[in-house]
PDB file of C-alpha atoms in Angstrom:
ATOM      1  CA  UNK A 177      -8.785  26.259 -11.469  1.00 34.00           C
ATOM      2  CA  UNK A 178      -7.809  22.743 -12.325  1.00 38.00           C
ATOM      3  CA  UNK A 179      -7.181  22.228 -16.036  1.00 38.00           C
ATOM      4  CA  UNK A 180      -7.415  18.900 -17.744  1.00 38.00           C
ATOM      5  CA  UNK A 181      -4.546  16.686 -16.417  1.00 41.00           C
ATOM      6  CA  UNK A 182      -3.512  13.512 -18.093  1.00 44.00           C
ATOM      7  CA  UNK A 183      -0.350  11.493 -17.188  1.00 50.00           C
ATOM      8  CA  UNK A 184      -0.013   8.140 -18.916  1.00 54.00           C
ATOM      9  CA  UNK A 185       2.499   5.437 -18.287  1.00 59.00           C
ATOM     10  CA  UNK A 186       2.028   3.155 -21.314  1.00 60.00           C
ATOM     11  CA  UNK A 187       3.736   0.006 -22.412  1.00 63.00           C
ATOM     12  CA  UNK A 188       3.304  -1.936 -25.616  1.00 61.00           C
ATOM     13  CA  UNK A 189       3.875  -5.639 -26.056  1.00 56.00           C
ATOM     14  CA  UNK A 190       4.654  -6.281 -29.655  1.00 50.00           C
ATOM     15  CA  UNK A 191       5.707  -9.099 -31.976  1.00 46.00           C
ATOM     16  CA  UNK A 192       6.939  -8.920 -35.571  1.00 45.00           C
ATOM     17  CA  UNK A 193       6.697 -11.512 -38.227  1.00 37.00           C
ATOM     18  CA  UNK A 194       9.205 -12.811 -40.828  1.00 35.00           C
ATOM     19  CA  UNK A 195      12.087 -15.179 -41.334  1.00 33.00           C
ATOM     20  CA  UNK A 196      15.425 -14.248 -39.878  1.00 32.00           C
ATOM     21  CA  UNK A 197      17.568 -12.382 -37.382  1.00 33.00           C
ATOM     22  CA  UNK A 198      19.166  -9.835 -39.763  1.00 31.00           C
ATOM     23  CA  UNK A 199      16.028  -8.005 -40.897  1.00 34.00           C
ATOM     24  CA  UNK A 200      12.952  -6.648 -39.133  1.00 37.00           C
ATOM     25  CA  UNK A 201      10.750  -8.894 -41.237  1.00 36.00           C
ATOM     26  CA  UNK A 202      11.502 -11.971 -39.093  1.00 37.00           C
ATOM     27  CA  UNK A 203      10.651 -13.875 -35.943  1.00 43.00           C
ATOM     28  CA  UNK A 204      14.179 -13.408 -34.763  1.00 43.00           C
ATOM     29  CA  UNK A 205      15.465 -15.238 -31.783  1.00 43.00           C
ATOM     30  CA  UNK A 206      16.397 -12.965 -28.891  1.00 45.00           C
ATOM     31  CA  UNK A 207      19.956 -14.274 -28.723  1.00 46.00           C
ATOM     32  CA  UNK A 208      22.445 -16.011 -30.924  1.00 48.00           C
ATOM     33  CA  UNK A 209      21.257 -19.238 -32.686  1.00 50.00           C
ATOM     34  CA  UNK A 210      21.421 -22.527 -30.662  1.00 48.00           C
ATOM     35  CA  UNK A 211      23.829 -25.163 -31.823  1.00 50.00           C
ATOM     36  CA  UNK A 212      22.304 -28.535 -32.888  1.00 48.00           C
ATOM     37  CA  UNK A 213      21.616 -30.715 -29.938  1.00 48.00           C
ATOM     38  CA  UNK A 214      22.160 -27.910 -27.440  1.00 52.00           C
ATOM     39  CA  UNK A 215      19.579 -26.930 -24.849  1.00 54.00           C
ATOM     40  CA  UNK A 216      17.455 -24.025 -25.946  1.00 53.00           C
ATOM     41  CA  UNK A 217      18.297 -21.094 -23.547  1.00 59.00           C
ATOM     42  CA  UNK A 218      14.926 -19.391 -24.081  1.00 56.00           C
ATOM     43  CA  UNK A 219      12.947 -20.510 -21.131  1.00 79.00           C
ATOM     44  CA  UNK A 220      10.594 -17.622 -20.706  1.00 90.00           C
ATOM     45  CA  UNK A 221       7.496 -19.610 -21.630  1.00 92.00           C
ATOM     46  CA  UNK A 222       8.434 -22.773 -19.736  1.00 90.00           C
ATOM     47  CA  UNK A 223      11.175 -21.644 -17.304  1.00 90.00           C
ATOM     48  CA  UNK A 224      13.416 -24.109 -15.547  1.00 88.00           C
ATOM     49  CA  UNK A 225      15.978 -21.928 -13.853  1.00 90.00           C
ATOM     50  CA  UNK A 226      15.784 -18.929 -11.540  1.00 92.00           C
ATOM     51  CA  UNK A 227      16.034 -15.756 -13.619  1.00 93.00           C
ATOM     52  CA  UNK A 228      15.840 -12.049 -12.972  1.00 94.00           C
ATOM     53  CA  UNK A 229      14.371  -9.917 -15.707  1.00 93.00           C
ATOM     54  CA  UNK A 230      14.803  -6.164 -16.072  1.00 91.00           C
ATOM     55  CA  UNK A 231      11.526  -4.305 -16.794  1.00 95.00           C
ATOM     56  CA  UNK A 232      10.864  -1.216 -18.879  1.00 94.00           C
ATOM     57  CA  UNK A 233       7.950   0.957 -17.909  1.00 94.00           C
ATOM     58  CA  UNK A 234       6.806   3.426 -15.301  1.00 93.00           C
ATOM     59  CA  UNK A 235       5.336   3.874 -11.810  1.00 95.00           C
ATOM     60  CA  UNK A 236       3.254   6.584 -10.260  1.00 94.00           C
ATOM     61  CA  UNK A 237       2.356   7.436  -6.737  1.00 95.00           C
ATOM     62  CA  UNK A 238      -0.464   9.587  -5.352  1.00 92.00           C
ATOM     63  CA  UNK A 239      -1.219  10.414  -1.759  1.00 92.00           C
ATOM     64  CA  UNK A 240      -3.753  12.635  -0.034  1.00 89.00           C
ATOM     65  CA  UNK A 241      -5.808  13.097   3.140  1.00 90.00           C
ATOM     66  CA  UNK A 242      -9.488  13.042   3.910  1.00 87.00           C
ATOM     67  CA  UNK A 243     -11.374  13.204   7.184  1.00 89.00           C
ATOM     68  CA  UNK A 244     -14.840  12.855   8.611  1.00 86.00           C
ATOM     69  CA  UNK A 245     -15.347  16.537   9.042  1.00 84.00           C
ATOM     70  CA  UNK A 246     -15.966  16.963   5.326  1.00 76.00           C
ATOM     71  CA  UNK A 247     -15.733  13.480   3.854  1.00 68.00           C
ATOM     72  CA  UNK A 248     -14.319  12.905   0.414  1.00 66.00           C
ATOM     73  CA  UNK A 249     -12.635  16.299   0.023  1.00 77.00           C
ATOM     74  CA  UNK A 250      -8.998  15.582  -0.567  1.00 80.00           C
ATOM     75  CA  UNK A 251      -6.196  17.829   0.775  1.00 87.00           C
ATOM     76  CA  UNK A 252      -2.472  17.560   1.220  1.00 90.00           C
ATOM     77  CA  UNK A 253      -2.207  16.001  -2.185  1.00 88.00           C
ATOM     78  CA  UNK A 254       1.149  14.900  -3.559  1.00 91.00           C
ATOM     79  CA  UNK A 255       1.701  13.230  -6.984  1.00 91.00           C
ATOM     80  CA  UNK A 256       4.915  11.764  -8.477  1.00 94.00           C
ATOM     81  CA  UNK A 257       5.618   9.648 -11.502  1.00 93.00           C
ATOM     82  CA  UNK A 258       8.643   8.219 -13.199  1.00 93.00           C
ATOM     83  CA  UNK A 259       9.543   5.989 -16.155  1.00 92.00           C
ATOM     84  CA  UNK A 260      12.458   3.783 -17.098  1.00 89.00           C
ATOM     85  CA  UNK A 261      14.616   2.922 -20.145  1.00 87.00           C
ATOM     86  CA  UNK A 262      16.508  -0.202 -21.069  1.00 83.00           C
ATOM     87  CA  UNK A 263      19.720   1.351 -19.682  1.00 84.00           C
ATOM     88  CA  UNK A 264      18.098   2.760 -16.532  1.00 86.00           C
ATOM     89  CA  UNK A 265      15.613   0.303 -15.181  1.00 88.00           C
ATOM     90  CA  UNK A 266      14.744   0.418 -11.544  1.00 92.00           C
ATOM     91  CA  UNK A 267      12.144  -2.347 -11.963  1.00 95.00           C
ATOM     92  CA  UNK A 268      13.043  -6.120 -11.957  1.00 95.00           C
ATOM     93  CA  UNK A 269      11.123  -9.341 -11.670  1.00 97.00           C
ATOM     94  CA  UNK A 270      12.823 -12.484 -10.363  1.00 96.00           C
ATOM     95  CA  UNK A 271      11.024 -15.767 -10.921  1.00 96.00           C
ATOM     96  CA  UNK A 272      11.921 -19.132  -9.224  1.00 95.00           C
ATOM     97  CA  UNK A 273       9.955 -21.837 -11.121  1.00 94.00           C
ATOM     98  CA  UNK A 274      10.691 -24.545  -8.553  1.00 93.00           C
ATOM     99  CA  UNK A 275       8.766 -22.650  -5.859  1.00 95.00           C
ATOM    100  CA  UNK A 276       6.637 -20.455  -8.155  1.00 96.00           C
ATOM    101  CA  UNK A 277       7.890 -17.384  -6.399  1.00 97.00           C
ATOM    102  CA  UNK A 278       8.050 -13.909  -7.890  1.00 98.00           C
ATOM    103  CA  UNK A 279      10.224 -11.196  -6.393  1.00 98.00           C
ATOM    104  CA  UNK A 280       9.194  -7.758  -7.694  1.00 98.00           C
ATOM    105  CA  UNK A 281      11.534  -4.854  -7.138  1.00 97.00           C
ATOM    106  CA  UNK A 282      10.463  -1.285  -7.663  1.00 96.00           C
ATOM    107  CA  UNK A 283      13.230   1.248  -7.170  1.00 95.00           C
ATOM    108  CA  UNK A 284      11.743   4.479  -8.487  1.00 93.00           C
ATOM    109  CA  UNK A 285      12.863   7.388  -6.354  1.00 93.00           C
ATOM    110  CA  UNK A 286      11.372   9.956  -8.840  1.00 93.00           C
ATOM    111  CA  UNK A 287       7.993   8.368  -8.184  1.00 94.00           C
ATOM    112  CA  UNK A 288       8.383   8.039  -4.434  1.00 94.00           C
ATOM    113  CA  UNK A 289       8.171   4.232  -4.743  1.00 96.00           C
ATOM    114  CA  UNK A 290      10.620   1.909  -3.143  1.00 96.00           C
ATOM    115  CA  UNK A 291       9.279  -1.591  -2.801  1.00 96.00           C
ATOM    116  CA  UNK A 292      10.544  -5.236  -2.732  1.00 97.00           C
ATOM    117  CA  UNK A 293       7.630  -7.641  -2.771  1.00 98.00           C
ATOM    118  CA  UNK A 294       7.300 -11.437  -2.757  1.00 98.00           C
ATOM    119  CA  UNK A 295       4.440 -13.277  -4.327  1.00 98.00           C
ATOM    120  CA  UNK A 296       3.969 -17.085  -4.340  1.00 97.00           C
ATOM    121  CA  UNK A 297       1.707 -18.984  -6.650  1.00 94.00           C
ATOM    122  CA  UNK A 298      -0.827 -20.336  -5.714  1.00 93.00           C
ATOM    123  CA  UNK A 299      -0.933 -18.947  -2.110  1.00 95.00           C
ATOM    124  CA  UNK A 300      -1.227 -15.424  -3.364  1.00 97.00           C
ATOM    125  CA  UNK A 301      -3.347 -16.122  -6.496  1.00 95.00           C
ATOM    126  CA  UNK A 302      -6.520 -14.220  -6.987  1.00 95.00           C
ATOM    127  CA  UNK A 303      -8.906 -13.737  -9.914  1.00 95.00           C
ATOM    128  CA  UNK A 304     -12.147 -11.876 -10.695  1.00 94.00           C
ATOM    129  CA  UNK A 305     -14.077 -15.152 -11.034  1.00 85.00           C
ATOM    130  CA  UNK A 306     -12.515 -16.811  -8.003  1.00 77.00           C
ATOM    131  CA  UNK A 307     -13.295 -16.919  -4.251  1.00 81.00           C
ATOM    132  CA  UNK A 308     -10.562 -14.343  -3.540  1.00 84.00           C
ATOM    133  CA  UNK A 309     -11.132 -11.407  -5.814  1.00 91.00           C
ATOM    134  CA  UNK A 310      -8.493  -8.722  -6.559  1.00 95.00           C
ATOM    135  CA  UNK A 311      -8.717  -5.478  -4.603  1.00 93.00           C
ATOM    136  CA  UNK A 312     -10.416  -2.360  -5.757  1.00 90.00           C
ATOM    137  CA  UNK A 313      -8.620  -0.569  -8.644  1.00 91.00           C
ATOM    138  CA  UNK A 314      -7.260  -3.778 -10.220  1.00 94.00           C
ATOM    139  CA  UNK A 315      -8.176  -3.867 -13.954  1.00 93.00           C
ATOM    140  CA  UNK A 316     -10.228  -6.838 -15.229  1.00 94.00           C
ATOM    141  CA  UNK A 317      -8.676  -7.771 -18.561  1.00 94.00           C
ATOM    142  CA  UNK A 318     -10.613 -10.888 -19.789  1.00 92.00           C
ATOM    143  CA  UNK A 319      -9.432 -13.260 -22.432  1.00 92.00           C
ATOM    144  CA  UNK A 320      -5.794 -12.076 -22.339  1.00 93.00           C
ATOM    145  CA  UNK A 321      -4.290 -14.745 -20.136  1.00 94.00           C
ATOM    146  CA  UNK A 322      -3.782 -12.317 -17.171  1.00 96.00           C
ATOM    147  CA  UNK A 323      -2.491 -13.947 -13.887  1.00 96.00           C
ATOM    148  CA  UNK A 324      -3.256 -12.039 -10.629  1.00 97.00           C
ATOM    149  CA  UNK A 325      -1.236 -12.292  -7.400  1.00 97.00           C
ATOM    150  CA  UNK A 326      -2.068 -10.276  -4.257  1.00 97.00           C
ATOM    151  CA  UNK A 327      -0.440  -9.883  -0.849  1.00 97.00           C
ATOM    152  CA  UNK A 328      -0.482  -7.474   1.987  1.00 96.00           C
ATOM    153  CA  UNK A 329      -1.074  -6.699   5.659  1.00 95.00           C
ATOM    154  CA  UNK A 330      -3.509  -4.915   7.899  1.00 93.00           C
ATOM    155  CA  UNK A 331      -3.695  -4.132  11.584  1.00 93.00           C
ATOM    156  CA  UNK A 332      -7.408  -4.688  11.705  1.00 89.00           C
ATOM    157  CA  UNK A 333     -10.625  -5.183   9.771  1.00 88.00           C
ATOM    158  CA  UNK A 334     -11.145  -2.528   7.028  1.00 85.00           C
ATOM    159  CA  UNK A 335     -14.554  -1.139   6.218  1.00 86.00           C
ATOM    160  CA  UNK A 336     -15.551   0.577   3.018  1.00 83.00           C
ATOM    161  CA  UNK A 337     -18.066   3.386   2.487  1.00 77.00           C
ATOM    162  CA  UNK A 338     -19.863   2.764  -0.863  1.00 72.00           C
ATOM    163  CA  UNK A 339     -20.407   6.438  -1.255  1.00 67.00           C
ATOM    164  CA  UNK A 340     -16.685   6.899  -1.390  1.00 68.00           C
ATOM    165  CA  UNK A 341     -14.707   4.005  -3.036  1.00 73.00           C
ATOM    166  CA  UNK A 342     -13.744   0.433  -2.732  1.00 78.00           C
ATOM    167  CA  UNK A 343     -10.044   1.408  -2.797  1.00 84.00           C
ATOM    168  CA  UNK A 344      -9.486   3.444   0.473  1.00 84.00           C
ATOM    169  CA  UNK A 345     -11.280   1.948   3.609  1.00 86.00           C
ATOM    170  CA  UNK A 346     -12.807   4.018   6.396  1.00 82.00           C
ATOM    171  CA  UNK A 347     -12.174   3.363  10.163  1.00 76.00           C
ATOM    172  CA  UNK A 348     -11.451   2.051  12.583  1.00 83.00           C
ATOM    173  CA  UNK A 349      -8.984   4.442  14.151  1.00 89.00           C
ATOM    174  CA  UNK A 350      -5.323   3.240  14.238  1.00 91.00           C
ATOM    175  CA  UNK A 351      -5.780   1.073  11.123  1.00 93.00           C
ATOM    176  CA  UNK A 352      -2.781   0.634   8.904  1.00 95.00           C
ATOM    177  CA  UNK A 353      -3.420  -1.311   5.698  1.00 95.00           C
ATOM    178  CA  UNK A 354      -1.334  -2.083   2.638  1.00 97.00           C
ATOM    179  CA  UNK A 355      -2.433  -4.350  -0.182  1.00 96.00           C
ATOM    180  CA  UNK A 356      -0.280  -5.127  -3.202  1.00 98.00           C
ATOM    181  CA  UNK A 357      -1.262  -6.676  -6.527  1.00 98.00           C
ATOM    182  CA  UNK A 358       1.118  -7.954  -9.171  1.00 98.00           C
ATOM    183  CA  UNK A 359      -0.496  -9.072 -12.484  1.00 97.00           C
ATOM    184  CA  UNK A 360       1.041 -10.178 -15.739  1.00 97.00           C
ATOM    185  CA  UNK A 361       0.104 -11.671 -19.085  1.00 95.00           C
ATOM    186  CA  UNK A 362       1.167 -15.387 -19.049  1.00 95.00           C
ATOM    187  CA  UNK A 363       4.226 -15.693 -21.294  1.00 93.00           C
ATOM    188  CA  UNK A 364       3.329 -17.415 -24.532  1.00 91.00           C
ATOM    189  CA  UNK A 365      -0.173 -15.921 -24.728  1.00 91.00           C
ATOM    190  CA  UNK A 366       0.830 -13.257 -27.126  1.00 87.00           C
ATOM    191  CA  UNK A 367       4.584 -13.488 -27.523  1.00 86.00           C
ATOM    192  CA  UNK A 368       7.290 -15.925 -26.366  1.00 86.00           C
ATOM    193  CA  UNK A 369      10.058 -13.732 -25.273  1.00 87.00           C
ATOM    194  CA  UNK A 370       8.431 -10.737 -23.591  1.00 90.00           C
ATOM    195  CA  UNK A 371       5.207 -10.043 -21.669  1.00 93.00           C
ATOM    196  CA  UNK A 372       3.546  -7.073 -19.848  1.00 94.00           C
ATOM    197  CA  UNK A 373       2.694  -6.672 -16.276  1.00 96.00           C
ATOM    198  CA  UNK A 374       1.034  -4.214 -13.843  1.00 96.00           C
ATOM    199  CA  UNK A 375       1.566  -3.214 -10.198  1.00 97.00           C
ATOM    200  CA  UNK A 376      -0.972  -1.713  -7.833  1.00 96.00           C
ATOM    201  CA  UNK A 377      -0.824  -0.669  -4.187  1.00 96.00           C
ATOM    202  CA  UNK A 378      -3.722   0.633  -2.096  1.00 95.00           C
ATOM    203  CA  UNK A 379      -2.395   1.877   1.371  1.00 95.00           C
ATOM    204  CA  UNK A 380      -4.140   3.784   4.131  1.00 95.00           C
ATOM    205  CA  UNK A 381      -3.338   5.017   7.598  1.00 96.00           C
ATOM    206  CA  UNK A 382      -6.247   6.061   9.821  1.00 95.00           C
ATOM    207  CA  UNK A 383      -5.611   8.189  12.862  1.00 94.00           C
ATOM    208  CA  UNK A 384      -7.484  10.309  15.432  1.00 93.00           C
ATOM    209  CA  UNK A 385      -6.545  14.006  15.211  1.00 93.00           C
ATOM    210  CA  UNK A 386      -7.421  16.939  17.415  1.00 93.00           C
ATOM    211  CA  UNK A 387      -8.446  20.468  16.405  1.00 91.00           C
ATOM    212  CA  UNK A 388      -6.720  23.509  18.039  1.00 90.00           C
ATOM    213  CA  UNK A 389      -8.473  24.750  21.132  1.00 89.00           C
ATOM    214  CA  UNK A 390     -10.793  27.696  20.542  1.00 86.00           C
ATOM    215  CA  UNK A 391     -11.109  30.635  22.959  1.00 87.00           C
ATOM    216  CA  UNK A 392     -12.559  29.355  26.195  1.00 86.00           C
ATOM    217  CA  UNK A 393     -12.507  25.757  25.081  1.00 86.00           C
ATOM    218  CA  UNK A 394     -10.930  23.160  27.415  1.00 87.00           C
ATOM    219  CA  UNK A 395     -11.461  20.048  25.427  1.00 89.00           C
ATOM    220  CA  UNK A 396     -10.319  19.795  21.867  1.00 90.00           C
ATOM    221  CA  UNK A 397     -12.621  18.407  19.215  1.00 90.00           C
ATOM    222  CA  UNK A 398     -11.337  15.219  17.539  1.00 92.00           C
ATOM    223  CA  UNK A 399     -11.776  13.849  14.130  1.00 92.00           C
ATOM    224  CA  UNK A 400     -10.810  10.773  12.106  1.00 92.00           C
ATOM    225  CA  UNK A 401      -8.235  11.285   9.367  1.00 92.00           C
ATOM    226  CA  UNK A 402      -7.271   8.970   6.532  1.00 91.00           C
ATOM    227  CA  UNK A 403      -4.065   9.176   4.685  1.00 94.00           C
ATOM    228  CA  UNK A 404      -4.254   7.356   1.357  1.00 92.00           C
ATOM    229  CA  UNK A 405      -1.090   6.186  -0.500  1.00 94.00           C
ATOM    230  CA  UNK A 406      -1.799   4.808  -3.943  1.00 94.00           C
ATOM    231  CA  UNK A 407       0.736   3.316  -6.454  1.00 96.00           C
ATOM    232  CA  UNK A 408       0.233   2.173 -10.018  1.00 96.00           C
ATOM    233  CA  UNK A 409       2.698   0.761 -12.512  1.00 96.00           C
ATOM    234  CA  UNK A 410       2.825  -0.669 -16.024  1.00 96.00           C
ATOM    235  CA  UNK A 411       5.878  -2.339 -17.565  1.00 94.00           C
ATOM    236  CA  UNK A 412       7.154  -5.107 -19.943  1.00 94.00           C
ATOM    237  CA  UNK A 413       9.830  -7.734 -19.104  1.00 94.00           C
ATOM    238  CA  UNK A 414      11.389 -10.712 -20.784  1.00 92.00           C
ATOM    239  CA  UNK A 415      14.392 -12.150 -22.562  1.00 86.00           C
ATOM    240  CA  UNK A 416      16.915  -9.528 -23.687  1.00 82.00           C
ATOM    241  CA  UNK A 417      17.867  -9.463 -27.365  1.00 80.00           C
ATOM    242  CA  UNK A 418      21.558  -9.706 -28.068  1.00 81.00           C
ATOM    243  CA  UNK A 419      22.972  -6.655 -29.767  1.00 83.00           C
ATOM    244  CA  UNK A 420      24.129  -8.710 -32.779  1.00 86.00           C
ATOM    245  CA  UNK A 421      20.478  -9.932 -33.262  1.00 84.00           C
ATOM    246  CA  UNK A 422      18.930  -6.518 -33.460  1.00 82.00           C
ATOM    247  CA  UNK A 423      17.795  -5.834 -36.992  1.00 84.00           C
ATOM    248  CA  UNK A 424      19.530  -2.887 -38.643  1.00 87.00           C
ATOM    249  CA  UNK A 425      17.733  -2.846 -41.997  1.00 90.00           C
ATOM    250  CA  UNK A 426      14.313  -3.719 -43.425  1.00 90.00           C
ATOM    251  CA  UNK A 427      10.690  -2.964 -42.616  1.00 87.00           C
ATOM    252  CA  UNK A 428       8.242  -4.634 -40.405  1.00 83.00           C
ATOM    253  CA  UNK A 429       4.763  -4.541 -38.871  1.00 82.00           C
ATOM    254  CA  UNK A 430       4.580  -4.712 -35.020  1.00 79.00           C
ATOM    255  CA  UNK A 431       1.432  -5.844 -33.351  1.00 78.00           C
ATOM    256  CA  UNK A 432       0.411  -6.863 -29.854  1.00 81.00           C
ATOM    257  CA  UNK A 433      -1.269  -5.899 -26.650  1.00 88.00           C
ATOM    258  CA  UNK A 434      -0.862  -2.673 -24.669  1.00 89.00           C
ATOM    259  CA  UNK A 435      -1.391  -1.577 -21.040  1.00 92.00           C
ATOM    260  CA  UNK A 436      -1.354   1.885 -19.442  1.00 92.00           C
ATOM    261  CA  UNK A 437      -2.048   3.536 -16.181  1.00 90.00           C
ATOM    262  CA  UNK A 438      -3.281   7.092 -16.100  1.00 85.00           C
ATOM    263  CA  UNK A 439      -4.239   9.946 -13.860  1.00 82.00           C
ATOM    264  CA  UNK A 440      -7.016  12.088 -15.352  1.00 77.00           C
ATOM    265  CA  UNK A 441      -9.201  14.836 -13.865  1.00 71.00           C
ATOM    266  CA  UNK A 442     -10.958  17.434 -15.959  1.00 69.00           C
ATOM    267  CA  UNK A 443     -13.000  18.921 -13.054  1.00 65.00           C
ATOM    268  CA  UNK A 444     -12.430  22.314 -11.544  1.00 59.00           C
ATOM    269  CA  UNK A 445     -11.058  22.715  -8.081  1.00 57.00           C
ATOM    270  CA  UNK A 446     -14.323  24.336  -6.840  1.00 59.00           C
ATOM    271  CA  UNK A 447     -16.331  21.240  -7.952  1.00 58.00           C
ATOM    272  CA  UNK A 448     -17.775  19.688  -4.718  1.00 53.00           C
ATOM    273  CA  UNK A 449     -16.334  16.202  -3.881  1.00 52.00           C
ATOM    274  CA  UNK A 450     -14.140  16.279  -6.995  1.00 54.00           C
ATOM    275  CA  UNK A 451     -12.027  13.073  -6.857  1.00 59.00           C
ATOM    276  CA  UNK A 452      -8.774  12.313  -8.616  1.00 61.00           C
ATOM    277  CA  UNK A 453      -9.069   9.417 -10.940  1.00 73.00           C
ATOM    278  CA  UNK A 454      -6.635   6.553 -11.499  1.00 85.00           C
ATOM    279  CA  UNK A 455      -7.534   4.802 -14.680  1.00 87.00           C
ATOM    280  CA  UNK A 456      -6.323   1.721 -16.560  1.00 91.00           C
ATOM    281  CA  UNK A 457      -6.214   1.450 -20.400  1.00 90.00           C
ATOM    282  CA  UNK A 458      -5.845  -1.946 -22.019  1.00 90.00           C
ATOM    283  CA  UNK A 459      -6.134  -2.994 -25.653  1.00 88.00           C
ATOM    284  CA  UNK A 460      -4.196  -3.836 -28.824  1.00 85.00           C
ATOM    285  CA  UNK A 461      -1.758  -1.997 -30.798  1.00 81.00           C
TER     286      UNK A 461
END
């Protein structure tokens, strides 16, 4: 029996209000004050230099098989998830403002995810209202300044069965397809020194397999098998706050946006065609 399963990787983007760097009740600068006439080092909203930002959040991976003998029934399932801290972050985002190139690194061995991806804007730009729409499973978060970038590869044309999903394609045999989406809230939309982002991969390998020969059988029956590999991630990144600027006293109110990715299934194992659900949660906190 499958009990209710919920695994959430959540991240909160928050800002606090006030007047100084020594108490929580302030719009504190993330580093030491800038001397008069000096260039402001905080270029997160309007960057001018190449920078690499460490991210805090989590990534999860889910893989399974289906085949055309009993379509939609998943087997060989494997799930893994992992999250990071400020001192142990395997996620980083490098941004080169001259070429508008993002380099996303996801080193999360606990989640079976090891990816280094490159996205260039506008070549890889996509949007829900544009000619090139994001792939299935990408969350549509209107009115929040979300930028979508997408890249990938495929050995052939992918078909989708509406009765199954728009995430994992069906046929043809020998198809290998990986599509990656990186989306983020444009810096300055909610806060000036930090923003949130999401990562999504839909991968599939389709092969022809053969059943064992039965007694008296000379030709093995064949079937088409799909191996799905699905990744999801949610994290925040931005300017680091210097230790001497972290408030040690006072009170404050934190407010902002939040993003989470979640696996949830409250169906029993004996429920016919029971899928495993990836879900996104977005809102305010």
